[in-house]
Tab-separated table of C-alpha atoms in Angstrom:
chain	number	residue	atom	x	y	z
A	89	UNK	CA	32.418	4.518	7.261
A	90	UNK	CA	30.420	2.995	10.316
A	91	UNK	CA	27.187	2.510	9.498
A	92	UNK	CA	24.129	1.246	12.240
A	93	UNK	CA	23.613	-2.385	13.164
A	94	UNK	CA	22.242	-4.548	11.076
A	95	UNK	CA	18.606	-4.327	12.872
A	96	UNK	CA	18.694	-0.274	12.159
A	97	UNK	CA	20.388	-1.050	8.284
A	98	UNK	CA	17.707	-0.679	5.508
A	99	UNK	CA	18.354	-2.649	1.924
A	100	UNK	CA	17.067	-0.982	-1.435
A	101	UNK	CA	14.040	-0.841	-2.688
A	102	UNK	CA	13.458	-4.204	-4.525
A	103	UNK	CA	10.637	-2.542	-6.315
A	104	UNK	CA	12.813	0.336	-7.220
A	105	UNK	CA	16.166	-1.718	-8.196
A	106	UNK	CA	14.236	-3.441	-10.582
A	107	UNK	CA	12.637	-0.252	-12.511
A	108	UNK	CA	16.441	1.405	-12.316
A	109	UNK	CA	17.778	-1.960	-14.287
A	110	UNK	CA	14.614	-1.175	-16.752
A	111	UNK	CA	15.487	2.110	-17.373
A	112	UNK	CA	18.805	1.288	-17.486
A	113	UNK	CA	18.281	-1.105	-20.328
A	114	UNK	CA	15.909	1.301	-22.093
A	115	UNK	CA	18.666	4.104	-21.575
A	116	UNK	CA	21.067	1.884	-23.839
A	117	UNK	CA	18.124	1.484	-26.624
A	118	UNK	CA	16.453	-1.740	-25.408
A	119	UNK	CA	12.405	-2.339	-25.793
A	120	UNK	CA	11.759	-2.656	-22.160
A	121	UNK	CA	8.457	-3.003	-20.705
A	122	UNK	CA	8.358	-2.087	-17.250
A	123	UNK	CA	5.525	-3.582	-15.137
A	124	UNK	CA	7.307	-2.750	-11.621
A	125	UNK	CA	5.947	0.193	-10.263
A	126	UNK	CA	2.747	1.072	-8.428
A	127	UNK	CA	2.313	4.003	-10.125
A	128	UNK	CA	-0.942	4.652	-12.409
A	129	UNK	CA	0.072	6.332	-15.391
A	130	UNK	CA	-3.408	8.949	-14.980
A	131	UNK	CA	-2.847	12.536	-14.350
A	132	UNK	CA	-3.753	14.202	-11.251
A	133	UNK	CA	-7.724	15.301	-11.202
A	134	UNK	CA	-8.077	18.115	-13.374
A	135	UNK	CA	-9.813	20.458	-10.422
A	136	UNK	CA	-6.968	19.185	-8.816
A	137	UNK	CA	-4.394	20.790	-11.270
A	138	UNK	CA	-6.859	24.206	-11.477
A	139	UNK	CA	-6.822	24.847	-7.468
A	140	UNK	CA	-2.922	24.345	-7.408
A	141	UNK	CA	-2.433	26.400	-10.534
A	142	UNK	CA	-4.293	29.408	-8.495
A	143	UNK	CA	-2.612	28.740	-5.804
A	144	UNK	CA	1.081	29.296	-7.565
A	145	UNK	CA	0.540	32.923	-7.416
A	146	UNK	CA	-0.153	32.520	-3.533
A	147	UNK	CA	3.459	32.883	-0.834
A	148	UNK	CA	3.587	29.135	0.673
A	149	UNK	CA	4.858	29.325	3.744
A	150	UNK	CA	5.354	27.094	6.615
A	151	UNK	CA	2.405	24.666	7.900
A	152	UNK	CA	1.806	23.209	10.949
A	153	UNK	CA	3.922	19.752	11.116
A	154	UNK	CA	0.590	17.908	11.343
A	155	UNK	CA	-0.804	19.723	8.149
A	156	UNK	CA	-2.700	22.603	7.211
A	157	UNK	CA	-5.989	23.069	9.171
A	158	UNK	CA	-8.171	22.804	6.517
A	159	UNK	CA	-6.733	19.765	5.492
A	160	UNK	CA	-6.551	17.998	8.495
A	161	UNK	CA	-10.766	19.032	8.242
A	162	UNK	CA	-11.164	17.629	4.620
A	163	UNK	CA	-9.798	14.271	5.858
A	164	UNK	CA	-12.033	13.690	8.982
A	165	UNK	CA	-15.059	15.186	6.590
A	166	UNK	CA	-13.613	12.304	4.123
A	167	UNK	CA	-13.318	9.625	6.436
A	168	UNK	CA	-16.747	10.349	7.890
A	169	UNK	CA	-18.353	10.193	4.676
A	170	UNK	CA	-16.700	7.302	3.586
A	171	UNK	CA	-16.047	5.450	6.443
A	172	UNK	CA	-18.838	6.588	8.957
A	173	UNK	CA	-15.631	7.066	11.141
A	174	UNK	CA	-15.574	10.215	13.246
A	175	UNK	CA	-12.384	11.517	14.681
A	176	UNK	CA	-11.091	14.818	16.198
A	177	UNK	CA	-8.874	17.681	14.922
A	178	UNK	CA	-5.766	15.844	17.257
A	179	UNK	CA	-6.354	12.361	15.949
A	180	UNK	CA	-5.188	13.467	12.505
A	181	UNK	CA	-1.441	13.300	11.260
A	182	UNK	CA	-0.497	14.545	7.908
A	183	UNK	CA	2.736	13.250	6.386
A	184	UNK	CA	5.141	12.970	3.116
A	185	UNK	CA	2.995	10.262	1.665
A	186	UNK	CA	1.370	6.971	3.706
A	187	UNK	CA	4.814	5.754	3.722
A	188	UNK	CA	5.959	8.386	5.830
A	189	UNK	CA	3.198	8.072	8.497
A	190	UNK	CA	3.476	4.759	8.850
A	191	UNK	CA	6.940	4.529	9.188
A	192	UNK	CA	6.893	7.698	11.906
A	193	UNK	CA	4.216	5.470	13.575
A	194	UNK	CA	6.424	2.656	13.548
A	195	UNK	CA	9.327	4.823	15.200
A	196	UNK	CA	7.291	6.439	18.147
A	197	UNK	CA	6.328	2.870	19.726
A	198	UNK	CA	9.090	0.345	18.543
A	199	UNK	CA	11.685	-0.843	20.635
A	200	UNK	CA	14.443	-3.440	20.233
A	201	UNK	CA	13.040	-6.516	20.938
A	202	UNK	CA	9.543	-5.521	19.904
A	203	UNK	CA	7.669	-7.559	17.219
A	204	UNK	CA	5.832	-6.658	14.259
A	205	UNK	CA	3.049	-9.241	13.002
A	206	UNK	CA	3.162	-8.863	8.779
A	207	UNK	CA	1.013	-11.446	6.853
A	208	UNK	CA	2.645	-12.094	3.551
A	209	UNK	CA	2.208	-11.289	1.031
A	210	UNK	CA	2.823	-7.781	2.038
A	211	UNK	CA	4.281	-4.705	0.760
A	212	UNK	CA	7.974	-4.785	0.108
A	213	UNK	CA	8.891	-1.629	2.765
A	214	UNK	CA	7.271	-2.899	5.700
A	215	UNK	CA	9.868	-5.448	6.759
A	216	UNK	CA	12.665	-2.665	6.793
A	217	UNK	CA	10.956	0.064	8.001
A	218	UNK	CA	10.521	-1.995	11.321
A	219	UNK	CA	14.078	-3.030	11.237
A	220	UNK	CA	15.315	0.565	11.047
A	221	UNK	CA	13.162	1.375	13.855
A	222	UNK	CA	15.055	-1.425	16.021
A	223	UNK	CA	12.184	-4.185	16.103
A	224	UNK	CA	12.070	-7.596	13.808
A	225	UNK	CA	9.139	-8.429	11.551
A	226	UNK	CA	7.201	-11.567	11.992
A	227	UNK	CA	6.055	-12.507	8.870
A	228	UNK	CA	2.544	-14.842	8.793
A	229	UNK	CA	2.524	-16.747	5.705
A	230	UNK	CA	-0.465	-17.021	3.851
A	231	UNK	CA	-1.922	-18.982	1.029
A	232	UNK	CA	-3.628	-18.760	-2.516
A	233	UNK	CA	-6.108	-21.324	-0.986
A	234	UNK	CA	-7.024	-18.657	1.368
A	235	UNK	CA	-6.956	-15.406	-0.954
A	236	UNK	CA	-3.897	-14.248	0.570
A	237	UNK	CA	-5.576	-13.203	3.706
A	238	UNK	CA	-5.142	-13.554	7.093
A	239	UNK	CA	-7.167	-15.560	9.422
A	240	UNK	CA	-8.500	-15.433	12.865
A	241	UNK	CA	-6.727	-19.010	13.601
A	242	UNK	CA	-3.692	-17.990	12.027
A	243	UNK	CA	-3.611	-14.975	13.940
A	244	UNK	CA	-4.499	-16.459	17.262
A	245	UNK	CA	-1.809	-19.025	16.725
A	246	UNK	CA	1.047	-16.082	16.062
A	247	UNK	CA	0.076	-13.981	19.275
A	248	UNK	CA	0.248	-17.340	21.321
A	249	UNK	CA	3.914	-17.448	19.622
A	250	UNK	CA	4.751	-13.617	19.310
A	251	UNK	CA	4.486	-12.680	23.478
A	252	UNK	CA	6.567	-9.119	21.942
A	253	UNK	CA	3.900	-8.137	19.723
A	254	UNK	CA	3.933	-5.080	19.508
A	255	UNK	CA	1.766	-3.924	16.056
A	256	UNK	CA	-0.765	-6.203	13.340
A	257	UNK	CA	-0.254	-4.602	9.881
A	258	UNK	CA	-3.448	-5.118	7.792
A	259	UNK	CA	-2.775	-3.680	4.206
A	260	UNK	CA	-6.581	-4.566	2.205
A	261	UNK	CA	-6.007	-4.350	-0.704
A	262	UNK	CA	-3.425	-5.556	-0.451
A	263	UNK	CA	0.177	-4.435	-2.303
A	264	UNK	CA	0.666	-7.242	-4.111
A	265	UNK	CA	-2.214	-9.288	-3.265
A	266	UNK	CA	-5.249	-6.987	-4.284
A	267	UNK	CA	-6.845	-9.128	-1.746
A	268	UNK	CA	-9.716	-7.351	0.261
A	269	UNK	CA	-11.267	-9.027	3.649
A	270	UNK	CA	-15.081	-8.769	4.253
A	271	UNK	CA	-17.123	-7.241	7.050
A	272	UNK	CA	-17.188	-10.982	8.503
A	273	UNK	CA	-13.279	-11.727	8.332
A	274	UNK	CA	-12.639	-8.442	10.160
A	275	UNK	CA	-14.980	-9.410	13.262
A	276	UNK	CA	-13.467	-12.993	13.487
A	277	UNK	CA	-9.693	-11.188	13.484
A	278	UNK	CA	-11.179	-8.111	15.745
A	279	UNK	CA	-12.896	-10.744	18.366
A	280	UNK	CA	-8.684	-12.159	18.773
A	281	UNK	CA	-7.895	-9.045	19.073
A	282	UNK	CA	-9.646	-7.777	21.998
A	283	UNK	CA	-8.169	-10.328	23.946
A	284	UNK	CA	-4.512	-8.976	23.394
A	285	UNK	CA	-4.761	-5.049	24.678
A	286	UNK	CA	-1.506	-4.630	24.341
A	287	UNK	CA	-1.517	-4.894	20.287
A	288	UNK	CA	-1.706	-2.014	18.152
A	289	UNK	CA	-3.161	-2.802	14.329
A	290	UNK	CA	-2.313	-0.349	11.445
A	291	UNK	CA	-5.046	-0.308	8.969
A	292	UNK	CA	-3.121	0.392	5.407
A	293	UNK	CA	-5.554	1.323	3.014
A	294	UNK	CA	-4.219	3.636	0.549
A	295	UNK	CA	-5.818	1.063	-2.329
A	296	UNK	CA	-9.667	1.752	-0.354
A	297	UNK	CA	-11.114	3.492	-3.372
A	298	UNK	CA	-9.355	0.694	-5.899
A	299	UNK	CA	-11.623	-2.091	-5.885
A	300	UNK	CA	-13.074	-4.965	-8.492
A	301	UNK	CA	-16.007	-6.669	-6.254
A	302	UNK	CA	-19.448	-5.443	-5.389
A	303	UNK	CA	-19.094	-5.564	-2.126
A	304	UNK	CA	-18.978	-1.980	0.272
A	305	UNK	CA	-15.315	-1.478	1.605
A	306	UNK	CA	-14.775	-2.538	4.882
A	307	UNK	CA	-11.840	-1.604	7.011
A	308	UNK	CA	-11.158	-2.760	10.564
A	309	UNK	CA	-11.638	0.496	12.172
A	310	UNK	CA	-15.359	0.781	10.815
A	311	UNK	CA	-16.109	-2.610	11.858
A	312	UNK	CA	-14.742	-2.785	15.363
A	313	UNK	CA	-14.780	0.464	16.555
A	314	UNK	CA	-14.077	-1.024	19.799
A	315	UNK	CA	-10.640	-0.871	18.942
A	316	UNK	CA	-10.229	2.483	17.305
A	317	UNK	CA	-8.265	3.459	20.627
A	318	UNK	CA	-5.210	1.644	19.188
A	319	UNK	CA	-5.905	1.793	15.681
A	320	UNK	CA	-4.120	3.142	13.177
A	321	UNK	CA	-6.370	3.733	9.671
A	322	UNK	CA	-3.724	5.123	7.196
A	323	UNK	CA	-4.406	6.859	3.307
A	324	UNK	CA	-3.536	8.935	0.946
A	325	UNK	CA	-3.650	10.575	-2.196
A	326	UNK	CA	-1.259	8.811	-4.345
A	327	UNK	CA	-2.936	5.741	-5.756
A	328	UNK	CA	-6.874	6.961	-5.700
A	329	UNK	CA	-5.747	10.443	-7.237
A	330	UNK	CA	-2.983	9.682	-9.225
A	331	UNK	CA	-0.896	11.695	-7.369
A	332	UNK	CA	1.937	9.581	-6.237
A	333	UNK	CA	4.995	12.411	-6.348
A	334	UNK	CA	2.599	15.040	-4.486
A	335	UNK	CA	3.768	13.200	-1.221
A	336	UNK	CA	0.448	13.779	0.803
A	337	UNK	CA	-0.570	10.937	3.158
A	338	UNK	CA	-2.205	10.576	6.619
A	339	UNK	CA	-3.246	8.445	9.452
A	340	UNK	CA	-6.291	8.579	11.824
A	341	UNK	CA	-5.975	7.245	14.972
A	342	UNK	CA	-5.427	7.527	18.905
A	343	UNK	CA	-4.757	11.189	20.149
A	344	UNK	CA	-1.611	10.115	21.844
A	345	UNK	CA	0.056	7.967	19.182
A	346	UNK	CA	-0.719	11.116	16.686
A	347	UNK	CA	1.099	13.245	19.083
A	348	UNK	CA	4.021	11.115	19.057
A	349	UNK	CA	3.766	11.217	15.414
A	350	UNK	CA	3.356	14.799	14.850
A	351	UNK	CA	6.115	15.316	17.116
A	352	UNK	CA	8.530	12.932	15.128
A	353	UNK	CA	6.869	14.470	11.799
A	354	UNK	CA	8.109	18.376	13.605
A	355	UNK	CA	11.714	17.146	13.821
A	356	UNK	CA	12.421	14.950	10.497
A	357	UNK	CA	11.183	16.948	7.964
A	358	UNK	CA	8.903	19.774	9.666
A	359	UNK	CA	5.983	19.418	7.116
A	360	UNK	CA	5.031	18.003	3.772
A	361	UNK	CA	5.064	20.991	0.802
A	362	UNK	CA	2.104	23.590	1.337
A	363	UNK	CA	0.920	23.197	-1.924
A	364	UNK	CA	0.675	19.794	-2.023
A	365	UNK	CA	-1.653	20.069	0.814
A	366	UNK	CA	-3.860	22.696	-0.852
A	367	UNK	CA	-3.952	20.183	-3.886
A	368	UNK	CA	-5.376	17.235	-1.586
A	369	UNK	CA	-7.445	19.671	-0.012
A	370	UNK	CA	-9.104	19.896	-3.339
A	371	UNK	CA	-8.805	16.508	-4.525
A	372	UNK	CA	-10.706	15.570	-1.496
A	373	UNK	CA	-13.491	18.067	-1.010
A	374	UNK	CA	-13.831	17.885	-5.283
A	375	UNK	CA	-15.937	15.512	-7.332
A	376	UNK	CA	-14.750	11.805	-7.593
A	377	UNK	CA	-16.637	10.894	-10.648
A	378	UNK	CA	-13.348	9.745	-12.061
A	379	UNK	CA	-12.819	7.189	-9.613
A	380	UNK	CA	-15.245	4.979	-11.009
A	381	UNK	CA	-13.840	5.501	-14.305
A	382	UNK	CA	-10.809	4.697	-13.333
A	383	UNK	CA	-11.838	1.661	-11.321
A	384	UNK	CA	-13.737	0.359	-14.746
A	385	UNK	CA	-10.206	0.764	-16.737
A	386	UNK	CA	-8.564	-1.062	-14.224
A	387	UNK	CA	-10.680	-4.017	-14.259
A	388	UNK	CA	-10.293	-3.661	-17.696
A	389	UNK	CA	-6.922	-4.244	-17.579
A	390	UNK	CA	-6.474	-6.727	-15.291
A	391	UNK	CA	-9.075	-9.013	-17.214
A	392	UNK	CA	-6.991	-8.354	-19.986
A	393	UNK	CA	-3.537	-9.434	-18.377
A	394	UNK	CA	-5.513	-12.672	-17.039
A	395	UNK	CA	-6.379	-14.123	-20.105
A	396	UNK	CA	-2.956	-13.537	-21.335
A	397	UNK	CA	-1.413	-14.875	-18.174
A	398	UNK	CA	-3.776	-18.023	-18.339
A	399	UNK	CA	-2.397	-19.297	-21.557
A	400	UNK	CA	0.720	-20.120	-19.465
A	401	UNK	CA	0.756	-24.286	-18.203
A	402	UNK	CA	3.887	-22.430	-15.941
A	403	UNK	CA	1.483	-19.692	-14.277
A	404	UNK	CA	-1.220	-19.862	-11.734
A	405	UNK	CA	-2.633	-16.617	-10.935
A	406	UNK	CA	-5.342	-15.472	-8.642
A	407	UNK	CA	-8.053	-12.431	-9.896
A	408	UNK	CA	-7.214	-9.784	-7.532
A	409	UNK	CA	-10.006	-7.900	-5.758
A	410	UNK	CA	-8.819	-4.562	-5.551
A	411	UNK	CA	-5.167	-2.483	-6.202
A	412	UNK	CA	-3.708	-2.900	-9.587
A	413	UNK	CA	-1.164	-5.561	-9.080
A	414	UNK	CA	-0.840	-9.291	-10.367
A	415	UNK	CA	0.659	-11.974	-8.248
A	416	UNK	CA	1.302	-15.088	-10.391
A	417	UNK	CA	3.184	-17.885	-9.548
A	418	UNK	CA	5.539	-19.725	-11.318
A	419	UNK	CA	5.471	-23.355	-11.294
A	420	UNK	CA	7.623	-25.689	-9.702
A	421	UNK	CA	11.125	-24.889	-8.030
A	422	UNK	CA	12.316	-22.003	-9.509
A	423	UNK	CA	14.218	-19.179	-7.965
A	424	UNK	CA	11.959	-15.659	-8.863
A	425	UNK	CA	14.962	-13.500	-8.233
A	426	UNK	CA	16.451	-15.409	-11.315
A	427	UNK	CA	13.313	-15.254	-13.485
A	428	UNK	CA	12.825	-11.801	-13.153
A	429	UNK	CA	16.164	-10.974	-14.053
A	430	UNK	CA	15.863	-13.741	-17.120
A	431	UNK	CA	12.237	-11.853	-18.296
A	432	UNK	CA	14.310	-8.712	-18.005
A	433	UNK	CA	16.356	-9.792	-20.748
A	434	UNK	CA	13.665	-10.138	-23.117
A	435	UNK	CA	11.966	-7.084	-22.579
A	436	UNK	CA	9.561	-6.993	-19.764
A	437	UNK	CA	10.725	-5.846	-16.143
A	438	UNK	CA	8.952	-7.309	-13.211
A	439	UNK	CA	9.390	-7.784	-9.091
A	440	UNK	CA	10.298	-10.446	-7.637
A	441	UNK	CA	8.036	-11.877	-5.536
A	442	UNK	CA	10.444	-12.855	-2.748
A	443	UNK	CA	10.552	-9.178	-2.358
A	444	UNK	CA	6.921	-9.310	-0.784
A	445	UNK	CA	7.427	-12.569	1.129
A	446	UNK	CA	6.051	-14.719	-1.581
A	447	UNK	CA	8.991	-16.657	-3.133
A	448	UNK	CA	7.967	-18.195	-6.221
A	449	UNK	CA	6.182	-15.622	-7.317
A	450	UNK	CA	6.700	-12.307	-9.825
A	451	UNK	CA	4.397	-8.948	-9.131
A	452	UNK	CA	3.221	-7.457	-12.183
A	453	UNK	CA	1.596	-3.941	-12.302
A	454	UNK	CA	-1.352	-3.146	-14.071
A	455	UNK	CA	-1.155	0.657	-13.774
A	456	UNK	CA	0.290	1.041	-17.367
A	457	UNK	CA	-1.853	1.194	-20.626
A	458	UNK	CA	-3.666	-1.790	-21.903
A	459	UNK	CA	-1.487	-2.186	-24.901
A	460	UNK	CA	1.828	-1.928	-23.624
A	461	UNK	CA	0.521	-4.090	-20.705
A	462	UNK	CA	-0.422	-6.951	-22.836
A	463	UNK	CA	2.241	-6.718	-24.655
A	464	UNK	CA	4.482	-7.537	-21.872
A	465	UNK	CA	2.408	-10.515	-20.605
A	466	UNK	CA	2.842	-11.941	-23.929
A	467	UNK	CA	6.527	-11.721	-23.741
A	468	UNK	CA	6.373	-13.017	-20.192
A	469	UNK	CA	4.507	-16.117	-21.445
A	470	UNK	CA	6.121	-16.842	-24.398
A	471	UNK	CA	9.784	-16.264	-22.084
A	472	UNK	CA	8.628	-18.744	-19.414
A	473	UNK	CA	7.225	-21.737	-22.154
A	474	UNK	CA	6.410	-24.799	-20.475
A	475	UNK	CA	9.499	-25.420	-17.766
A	476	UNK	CA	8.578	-28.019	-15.703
């Protein structure tokens, strides 16, 4: 079999190999713990589940390929309340998750030779979703020193180096980061971007409503609205709702990029399911009391993993500010592909960090129950000891 060339060839899910090889082990009897997959382990929003009982009895038939009217009007009510963002009925594309969006994005305006600017750590399906769509990822390292964010020197410095540019990706917060940028950040990376018109930026922030800090959520299309005209400000339902396999994301952005979206949406899979949509249509317009509840059980969590993780003399791991990931590194040269495959044998499954553009480094997920989650820290500690 011929398959594409190796710019259009996408590789596994890292994320995903790893939880097979966990359930793999667990299939054959084994006490695994799997900490791999950004997936929170609530149920959907119980108005949620009532509106898409009712609508069972309803016939579902086809939507329009950029989403069901009323939808497409619960999101721009959503963003407006949130955000303070205001965008039209045609500046709204609904897709089979955030993934899906951004990756038709990605497709309508990437040639070979184009350039995609990704600070690392990012989220492990970026770098081949721009492949398959012909164009290379530039990946912009960043540091711990720095809270894993991106900064308006660093960035300057890539465009000066990347004349191909074609998109920015800013994912806050960040998958597997949890770092968040503040309203001052944004303007010092918006003010270098106004001077290269040519640049689009996708805002991914499908973690908005997941945050630790006090501070109001700020997103680069809110702050410089200057630049909205080739902005990209992507969500969903899956992490905030709990409603990862509901497969109901969208994007907000410039009427002629949704077109082209919309029109690649209309020929690869026509819509996402009807009654997913009327469940996000509720989960949106409904009460979000349980976000804050959720938020508090996550922090929970994640102070919980920390001390646990902090006992380690091999660890070093920063407090995230938002999402429900870990990101701790391992000291000294060690190869993370290895370790993760070493901590599998003992019992506790996690990523990679290579997989994200941080070598060195494992991702751990805090979306599983306290218990189980400390549980596998331990075992990750007491695995590592004190190699040098």
């Amino acid at each position: 079999m011929t398959t594409a060339s190796p710019t259009r060839t996408a590789t596994p899910s890292p994320i995903l190999l790893m939880a097979r090889h966990a359930a793999a082990l667990r299939a054959q009897g084994q006490d695994v713990i799997d900490l791999t997959l950004g997936e929170p382990d609530f149920d959907a929003p119980a108005h949620v589940l009532l509106a898409t009982h009712a609508a069972l009895g309803q016939r579902q038939s086809y939507s329009p390929a950029n989403g069901l009217p009323r939808l497409r009007e619960a999101i721009r009510w959503r963003v407006r309340h949130d955000r303070g963002l205001h965008y039209r009925e045609d500046q709204v594309a609904v897709g089979c998750g955030a993934k899906q969006v951004i990756f038709n994005a990605f497709m309508a305006t990437l040639q070979p030779g184009d350039e995609v600017l990704l600070p690392a750590p990012y989220w492990a399906s970026y770098p081949d979703m721009i492949r398959l769509c012909g164009a290379q990822p530039v990946v912009l390292p960043t540091t711990a020193a720095e809270g894993f964010r991106l900064t308006a020197e660093h960035l300057a410095a890539a465009l000066e180096l990347s004349p191909n540019a074609r998109w920015l990706v800013l994912n806050a917060p960040g998958n597997p980061s949890g770092s968040t940028y503040s309203v001052a950040q944004l303007r010092e990376l918006a003010e270098v971007l106004r001077g290269y018109p040519q640049l689009m930026i996708l805002s991914d922030d499908i973690y908005a409503e997941i945050r630790f800090t006090d501070q109001p959520y700020a997103t680069l299309a809110a702050v410089a609205e200057d630049l909205n005209e080739r902005t990209l400000l992507v969500d969903g339902v899956s992490k905030a709702y709990a409603m990862t396999g509901w497969r109901v994301g969208w994007g907000c952005g410039p009427a002629p990029l949704v077109a082209a979206i919309n029109a690649i949406q209309s020929q690869n899979c026509t819509q996402t399911s009807t009654l997913s949509q009327l469940a996000t249509i509720a989960a949106l317009e409904g009460e979000r009391d349980f976000l804050s509840e959720r938020n508090a059980i996550y922090r929970q969590r994640r102070d919980a993993a920390l001390a646990v993780l902090r006992t380690s003399q091999t660890l070093d791991v920063l407090s995230p500010e938002g999402a429900f990931y870990l990101l701790p590194r391992i000291k000294g040269t060690h190869d993370d592909q290895d370790v993760a495959m070493d901590l599998l044998k003992v019992g506790v499954a996690t990523v990679p960090g290579s997989a994200f553009g941080a070598p060195g480094h494992l991702r751990l997920s805090f979306a599983t129950d306290q218990a189980t989650l400390v549980k596998g820290c331990q075992r990750l500690v007491s695995a590592l000891g004190d190699r040098p």
